[in-house]
């Protein structure tokens, strides 16, 4: 009987050792798996950290770009405000100049209208005076022509009467002149003969 008990104990010990060996392998496998998971988690964590760093760097870069764009936008707004203010000032100045010029032109137009009306009245008055002067001139010329014609007729009549009277007087005194001329010629001949001159040779 004792030998049988010893055999059973040996067999139980072998099974226990085999079981312990299996447990060791399983433990090693679990440890290895745990280490792999740990490494994997570390790699993932490192990757996430890199991604986080890159994301942070990108965010910082984007932030800087955004700040630069905001600064440019603010500068553009300031410049736009300055340009708008300058344009508004120039517009107001130009509007004031245009209003001043418009008032000046209105005053000039009113002055020119007054001058034009005055000139028109003066021209109408001058035209009436010219027409009246022409009418008076034509009337005066007609009167002068009539007067001249009358005077010419009178002068012609007086001239004819005077000439007729002169001719009548000449006819009346011509015999006396002829006698006086004959006496004067005879006296000249007698004087020439006294000097020994022939009147026919002279």
mmCIF file with all atom_site columns, N, CA and C in Angstrom, residues 76-103:
data_model
loop_
_atom_site.group_PDB
_atom_site.id
_atom_site.type_symbol
_atom_site.label_atom_id
_atom_site.label_alt_id
_atom_site.label_comp_id
_atom_site.label_asym_id
_atom_site.label_entity_id
_atom_site.label_seq_id
_atom_site.pdbx_PDB_ins_code
_atom_site.Cartn_x
_atom_site.Cartn_y
_atom_site.Cartn_z
_atom_site.occupancy
_atom_site.B_iso_or_equiv
_atom_site.pdbx_formal_charge
_atom_site.auth_seq_id
_atom_site.auth_comp_id
_atom_site.auth_asym_id
_atom_site.auth_atom_id
_atom_site.pdbx_PDB_model_num
ATOM 1  N N  . UNK A 1 76  ? -5.821  99.755  -42.210 1.00 0.00 ? 76  UNK A N  1
ATOM 2  C CA . UNK A 1 76  ? -6.658  100.080 -43.363 1.00 0.00 ? 76  UNK A CA 1
ATOM 3  C C  . UNK A 1 76  ? -7.870  100.893 -42.932 1.00 0.00 ? 76  UNK A C  1
ATOM 4  N N  . UNK A 1 77  ? -8.453  100.518 -41.775 1.00 0.00 ? 77  UNK A N  1
ATOM 5  C CA . UNK A 1 77  ? -9.592  101.287 -41.272 1.00 0.00 ? 77  UNK A CA 1
ATOM 6  C C  . UNK A 1 77  ? -9.182  102.715 -40.946 1.00 0.00 ? 77  UNK A C  1
ATOM 7  N N  . UNK A 1 78  ? -8.022  102.821 -40.263 1.00 0.00 ? 78  UNK A N  1
ATOM 8  C CA . UNK A 1 78  ? -7.541  104.177 -39.929 1.00 0.00 ? 78  UNK A CA 1
ATOM 9  C C  . UNK A 1 78  ? -7.276  104.973 -41.189 1.00 0.00 ? 78  UNK A C  1
ATOM 10 N N  . UNK A 1 79  ? -6.608  104.307 -42.148 1.00 0.00 ? 79  UNK A N  1
ATOM 11 C CA . UNK A 1 79  ? -6.325  104.997 -43.409 1.00 0.00 ? 79  UNK A CA 1
ATOM 12 C C  . UNK A 1 79  ? -7.614  105.344 -44.138 1.00 0.00 ? 79  UNK A C  1
ATOM 13 N N  . UNK A 1 80  ? -8.569  104.398 -44.117 1.00 0.00 ? 80  UNK A N  1
ATOM 14 C CA . UNK A 1 80  ? -9.864  104.676 -44.755 1.00 0.00 ? 80  UNK A CA 1
ATOM 15 C C  . UNK A 1 80  ? -10.576 105.824 -44.077 1.00 0.00 ? 80  UNK A C  1
ATOM 16 N N  . UNK A 1 81  ? -10.513 105.847 -42.721 1.00 0.00 ? 81  UNK A N  1
ATOM 17 C CA . UNK A 1 81  ? -11.126 106.953 -42.003 1.00 0.00 ? 81  UNK A CA 1
ATOM 18 C C  . UNK A 1 81  ? -10.444 108.267 -42.361 1.00 0.00 ? 81  UNK A C  1
ATOM 19 N N  . UNK A 1 82  ? -9.089  108.219 -42.420 1.00 0.00 ? 82  UNK A N  1
ATOM 20 C CA . UNK A 1 82  ? -8.359  109.442 -42.773 1.00 0.00 ? 82  UNK A CA 1
ATOM 21 C C  . UNK A 1 82  ? -8.713  109.889 -44.180 1.00 0.00 ? 82  UNK A C  1
ATOM 22 N N  . UNK A 1 83  ? -8.766  108.910 -45.111 1.00 0.00 ? 83  UNK A N  1
ATOM 23 C CA . UNK A 1 83  ? -9.112  109.249 -46.497 1.00 0.00 ? 83  UNK A CA 1
ATOM 24 C C  . UNK A 1 83  ? -10.535 109.791 -46.566 1.00 0.00 ? 83  UNK A C  1
ATOM 25 N N  . UNK A 1 84  ? -11.447 109.110 -45.838 1.00 0.00 ? 84  UNK A N  1
ATOM 26 C CA . UNK A 1 84  ? -12.838 109.570 -45.840 1.00 0.00 ? 84  UNK A CA 1
ATOM 27 C C  . UNK A 1 84  ? -12.947 110.967 -45.251 1.00 0.00 ? 84  UNK A C  1
ATOM 28 N N  . UNK A 1 85  ? -12.195 111.188 -44.137 1.00 0.00 ? 85  UNK A N  1
ATOM 29 C CA . UNK A 1 85  ? -12.210 112.514 -43.519 1.00 0.00 ? 85  UNK A CA 1
ATOM 30 C C  . UNK A 1 85  ? -11.663 113.564 -44.468 1.00 0.00 ? 85  UNK A C  1
ATOM 31 N N  . UNK A 1 86  ? -10.537 113.221 -45.145 1.00 0.00 ? 86  UNK A N  1
ATOM 32 C CA . UNK A 1 86  ? -9.946  114.175 -46.091 1.00 0.00 ? 86  UNK A CA 1
ATOM 33 C C  . UNK A 1 86  ? -10.885 114.430 -47.261 1.00 0.00 ? 86  UNK A C  1
ATOM 34 N N  . UNK A 1 87  ? -11.488 113.343 -47.777 1.00 0.00 ? 87  UNK A N  1
ATOM 35 C CA . UNK A 1 87  ? -12.424 113.506 -48.888 1.00 0.00 ? 87  UNK A CA 1
ATOM 36 C C  . UNK A 1 87  ? -13.647 114.315 -48.460 1.00 0.00 ? 87  UNK A C  1
ATOM 37 N N  . UNK A 1 88  ? -14.109 114.069 -47.231 1.00 0.00 ? 88  UNK A N  1
ATOM 38 C CA . UNK A 1 88  ? -15.248 114.844 -46.725 1.00 0.00 ? 88  UNK A CA 1
ATOM 39 C C  . UNK A 1 88  ? -14.870 116.314 -46.610 1.00 0.00 ? 88  UNK A C  1
ATOM 40 N N  . UNK A 1 89  ? -13.649 116.566 -46.098 1.00 0.00 ? 89  UNK A N  1
ATOM 41 C CA . UNK A 1 89  ? -13.198 117.957 -45.974 1.00 0.00 ? 89  UNK A CA 1
ATOM 42 C C  . UNK A 1 89  ? -13.106 118.613 -47.345 1.00 0.00 ? 89  UNK A C  1
ATOM 43 N N  . UNK A 1 90  ? -12.483 117.875 -48.290 1.00 0.00 ? 90  UNK A N  1
ATOM 44 C CA . UNK A 1 90  ? -12.371 118.422 -49.644 1.00 0.00 ? 90  UNK A CA 1
ATOM 45 C C  . UNK A 1 90  ? -13.747 118.628 -50.266 1.00 0.00 ? 90  UNK A C  1
ATOM 46 N N  . UNK A 1 91  ? -14.644 117.680 -49.998 1.00 0.00 ? 91  UNK A N  1
ATOM 47 C CA . UNK A 1 91  ? -16.001 117.799 -50.548 1.00 0.00 ? 91  UNK A CA 1
ATOM 48 C C  . UNK A 1 91  ? -16.701 119.025 -49.980 1.00 0.00 ? 91  UNK A C  1
ATOM 49 N N  . UNK A 1 92  ? -16.578 119.217 -48.650 1.00 0.00 ? 92  UNK A N  1
ATOM 50 C CA . UNK A 1 92  ? -17.190 120.404 -48.039 1.00 0.00 ? 92  UNK A CA 1
ATOM 51 C C  . UNK A 1 92  ? -16.556 121.678 -48.582 1.00 0.00 ? 92  UNK A C  1
ATOM 52 N N  . UNK A 1 93  ? -15.213 121.649 -48.710 1.00 0.00 ? 93  UNK A N  1
ATOM 53 C CA . UNK A 1 93  ? -14.529 122.830 -49.240 1.00 0.00 ? 93  UNK A CA 1
ATOM 54 C C  . UNK A 1 93  ? -14.977 123.110 -50.671 1.00 0.00 ? 93  UNK A C  1
ATOM 55 N N  . UNK A 1 94  ? -15.051 122.030 -51.479 1.00 0.00 ? 94  UNK A N  1
ATOM 56 C CA . UNK A 1 94  ? -15.494 122.206 -52.863 1.00 0.00 ? 94  UNK A CA 1
ATOM 57 C C  . UNK A 1 94  ? -16.935 122.674 -52.922 1.00 0.00 ? 94  UNK A C  1
ATOM 58 N N  . UNK A 1 95  ? -17.772 122.146 -52.039 1.00 0.00 ? 95  UNK A N  1
ATOM 59 C CA . UNK A 1 95  ? -19.173 122.566 -52.002 1.00 0.00 ? 95  UNK A CA 1
ATOM 60 C C  . UNK A 1 95  ? -19.282 124.033 -51.618 1.00 0.00 ? 95  UNK A C  1
ATOM 61 N N  . UNK A 1 96  ? -18.472 124.440 -50.619 1.00 0.00 ? 96  UNK A N  1
ATOM 62 C CA . UNK A 1 96  ? -18.479 125.846 -50.229 1.00 0.00 ? 96  UNK A CA 1
ATOM 63 C C  . UNK A 1 96  ? -17.999 126.725 -51.380 1.00 0.00 ? 96  UNK A C  1
ATOM 64 N N  . UNK A 1 97  ? -16.929 126.283 -52.063 1.00 0.00 ? 97  UNK A N  1
ATOM 65 C CA . UNK A 1 97  ? -16.442 127.052 -53.209 1.00 0.00 ? 97  UNK A CA 1
ATOM 66 C C  . UNK A 1 97  ? -17.511 127.143 -54.297 1.00 0.00 ? 97  UNK A C  1
ATOM 67 N N  . UNK A 1 98  ? -18.179 125.999 -54.552 1.00 0.00 ? 98  UNK A N  1
ATOM 68 C CA . UNK A 1 98  ? -19.222 125.999 -55.577 1.00 0.00 ? 98  UNK A CA 1
ATOM 69 C C  . UNK A 1 98  ? -20.376 126.915 -55.181 1.00 0.00 ? 98  UNK A C  1
ATOM 70 N N  . UNK A 1 99  ? -20.761 126.891 -53.892 1.00 0.00 ? 99  UNK A N  1
ATOM 71 C CA . UNK A 1 99  ? -21.839 127.776 -53.452 1.00 0.00 ? 99  UNK A CA 1
ATOM 72 C C  . UNK A 1 99  ? -21.420 129.239 -53.577 1.00 0.00 ? 99  UNK A C  1
ATOM 73 N N  . UNK A 1 100 ? -20.163 129.526 -53.160 1.00 0.00 ? 100 UNK A N  1
ATOM 74 C CA . UNK A 1 100 ? -19.667 130.904 -53.287 1.00 0.00 ? 100 UNK A CA 1
ATOM 75 C C  . UNK A 1 100 ? -19.637 131.334 -54.749 1.00 0.00 ? 100 UNK A C  1
ATOM 76 N N  . UNK A 1 101 ? -19.105 130.434 -55.603 1.00 0.00 ? 101 UNK A N  1
ATOM 77 C CA . UNK A 1 101 ? -19.049 130.750 -57.038 1.00 0.00 ? 101 UNK A CA 1
ATOM 78 C C  . UNK A 1 101 ? -20.442 130.892 -57.619 1.00 0.00 ? 101 UNK A C  1
ATOM 79 N N  . UNK A 1 102 ? -21.356 130.036 -57.157 1.00 0.00 ? 102 UNK A N  1
ATOM 80 C CA . UNK A 1 102 ? -22.730 130.122 -57.651 1.00 0.00 ? 102 UNK A CA 1
ATOM 81 C C  . UNK A 1 102 ? -23.356 131.455 -57.272 1.00 0.00 ? 102 UNK A C  1
ATOM 82 N N  . UNK A 1 103 ? -23.132 131.894 -56.011 1.00 0.00 ? 103 UNK A N  1
ATOM 83 C CA . UNK A 1 103 ? -23.657 133.202 -55.602 1.00 0.00 ? 103 UNK A CA 1
ATOM 84 C C  . UNK A 1 103 ? -23.034 134.323 -56.424 1.00 0.00 ? 103 UNK A C  1
#
